[in-house]
Amino acid sequence: MTRPAGDVVGYIERFSESRGIRYRAKRLIVRQQRFVPVGEFWSMHDALQCFRMN
């Protein structure tokens, strides 16, 4: 995920678990130079929403 200016905000990774495909959203904490989990979701749409809300 990037801002219009090109700054990285975070990313979404797709992974499998026993119940199906999940999506994990991670946000970049610039000052700490690391990504932190925001949440795990059943749909890509829901994972994207957590970036639009902040």
Coordinates of N, CA and C in Angstrom, one line a residue:
M1 N 0.8 -1.2 0.0 CA 0.0 0.0 0.0 C 0.9 1.2 0.0
T2 N 0.5 2.2 -0.8 CA 1.3 3.4 -0.9 C 0.4 4.6 -0.9
R3 N 0.9 5.8 -0.5 CA 0.2 7.0 -0.5 C 0.3 7.5 -2.0
P4 N -0.5 8.5 -2.4 CA -0.4 9.1 -3.7 C 1.1 9.6 -4.0
A5 N 1.7 10.1 -3.0 CA 3.1 10.6 -3.2 C 4.1 9.5 -3.3
G6 N 3.7 8.2 -3.1 CA 4.7 7.1 -3.2 C 5.2 6.6 -1.9
D7 N 4.8 7.2 -0.8 CA 5.3 6.7 0.5 C 4.6 5.3 0.8
V8 N 5.4 4.4 1.3 CA 4.9 3.1 1.7 C 4.1 3.2 3.0
V9 N 2.9 2.7 3.0 CA 2.1 2.7 4.2 C 2.1 1.3 4.9
G10 N 2.1 0.3 4.1 CA 2.0 -1.1 4.6 C 1.8 -2.1 3.5
Y11 N 1.5 -3.3 3.9 CA 1.2 -4.3 2.9 C 0.3 -5.3 3.4
I12 N -0.2 -6.1 2.5 CA -1.2 -7.2 2.8 C -0.6 -8.5 2.3
E13 N -0.5 -9.5 3.2 CA 0.0 -10.8 2.7 C -1.1 -11.8 2.7
R14 N -1.1 -12.7 1.7 CA -2.1 -13.7 1.6 C -1.5 -15.0 2.2
F15 N -2.3 -15.8 3.0 CA -1.8 -17.0 3.5 C -2.9 -18.0 3.6
S16 N -2.5 -19.3 3.7 CA -3.5 -20.4 3.8 C -3.5 -20.8 5.2
E17 N -4.7 -21.2 5.7 CA -4.8 -21.9 7.0 C -5.9 -23.0 6.8
S18 N -6.1 -23.8 7.8 CA -6.9 -25.0 7.6 C -8.4 -24.7 7.1
R19 N -8.8 -23.5 7.5 CA -10.2 -23.1 7.1 C -10.3 -22.3 5.8
G20 N -9.1 -22.0 5.2 CA -9.2 -21.3 3.9 C -8.1 -20.2 3.8
I21 N -8.3 -19.3 2.8 CA -7.3 -18.3 2.5 C -7.7 -17.1 3.4
R22 N -6.6 -16.5 4.0 CA -6.7 -15.3 4.9 C -5.8 -14.2 4.4
Y23 N -6.0 -13.0 4.8 CA -5.2 -11.9 4.5 C -4.8 -11.1 5.7
R24 N -3.5 -10.9 5.8 CA -2.9 -10.2 7.0 C -2.4 -8.8 6.6
A25 N -3.0 -7.8 7.2 CA -2.5 -6.4 6.9 C -1.5 -6.0 7.9
K26 N -0.4 -5.4 7.4 CA 0.7 -4.9 8.2 C 1.0 -3.4 7.9
R27 N 1.1 -2.6 8.9 CA 1.3 -1.1 8.7 C 2.8 -0.8 9.0
L28 N 3.4 0.1 8.2 CA 4.8 0.5 8.4 C 4.8 1.6 9.5
I29 N 5.6 1.3 10.5 CA 5.9 2.3 11.5 C 7.3 2.9 11.2
V30 N 7.3 4.1 10.5 CA 8.5 4.7 9.9 C 9.6 4.9 11.0
R31 N 9.2 5.5 12.1 CA 10.3 5.8 13.1 C 11.0 4.6 13.6
Q32 N 10.3 3.5 13.7 CA 10.8 2.2 14.2 C 11.4 1.3 13.1
Q33 N 11.1 1.7 11.8 CA 11.5 1.0 10.6 C 11.1 -0.5 10.7
R34 N 9.8 -0.7 11.0 CA 9.3 -2.0 11.0 C 7.8 -2.0 10.7
F35 N 7.3 -3.2 10.4 CA 5.9 -3.4 10.1 C 5.2 -4.0 11.3
V36 N 4.0 -3.6 11.6 CA 3.3 -4.2 12.7 C 1.9 -4.7 12.2
P37 N 1.5 -5.9 12.7 CA 0.2 -6.4 12.3 C -0.9 -5.5 12.6
V38 N -1.9 -5.3 11.7 CA -3.1 -4.6 11.9 C -4.2 -5.5 12.2
G39 N -4.3 -6.6 11.4 CA -5.3 -7.6 11.6 C -5.3 -8.7 10.5
E40 N -6.1 -9.7 10.8 CA -6.2 -10.8 9.8 C -7.7 -10.8 9.4
F41 N -7.9 -11.1 8.1 CA -9.2 -10.9 7.5 C -9.5 -12.1 6.5
W42 N -10.8 -12.3 6.3 CA -11.2 -13.4 5.4 C -11.3 -12.9 3.9
S43 N -11.3 -11.5 3.7 CA -11.3 -11.0 2.4 C -10.3 -9.9 2.2
M44 N -9.8 -9.8 0.9 CA -8.9 -8.8 0.6 C -9.5 -7.4 0.8
H45 N -10.8 -7.3 0.5 CA -11.5 -6.0 0.6 C -11.5 -5.6 2.1
D46 N -11.7 -6.4 3.0 CA -11.7 -6.1 4.4 C -10.3 -5.7 4.9
A47 N -9.3 -6.4 4.4 CA -7.9 -6.0 4.7 C -7.5 -4.6 4.2
L48 N -8.0 -4.3 3.0 CA -7.7 -3.0 2.4 C -8.4 -1.9 3.2
Q49 N -9.6 -2.2 3.7 CA -10.3 -1.2 4.5 C -9.6 -0.6 5.7
C50 N -8.8 -1.5 6.3 CA -8.0 -1.0 7.5 C -7.0 0.1 7.1
F51 N -6.6 0.1 5.9 CA -5.7 1.2 5.5 C -6.4 2.5 5.1
R52 N -7.6 2.3 4.6 CA -8.4 3.5 4.2 C -9.0 4.2 5.4
M53 N -9.2 3.5 6.5 CA -9.8 4.1 7.8 C -8.8 4.9 8.5
N54 N -7.5 4.7 8.3 CA -6.5 5.4 9.1 C -5.8 6.5 8.3

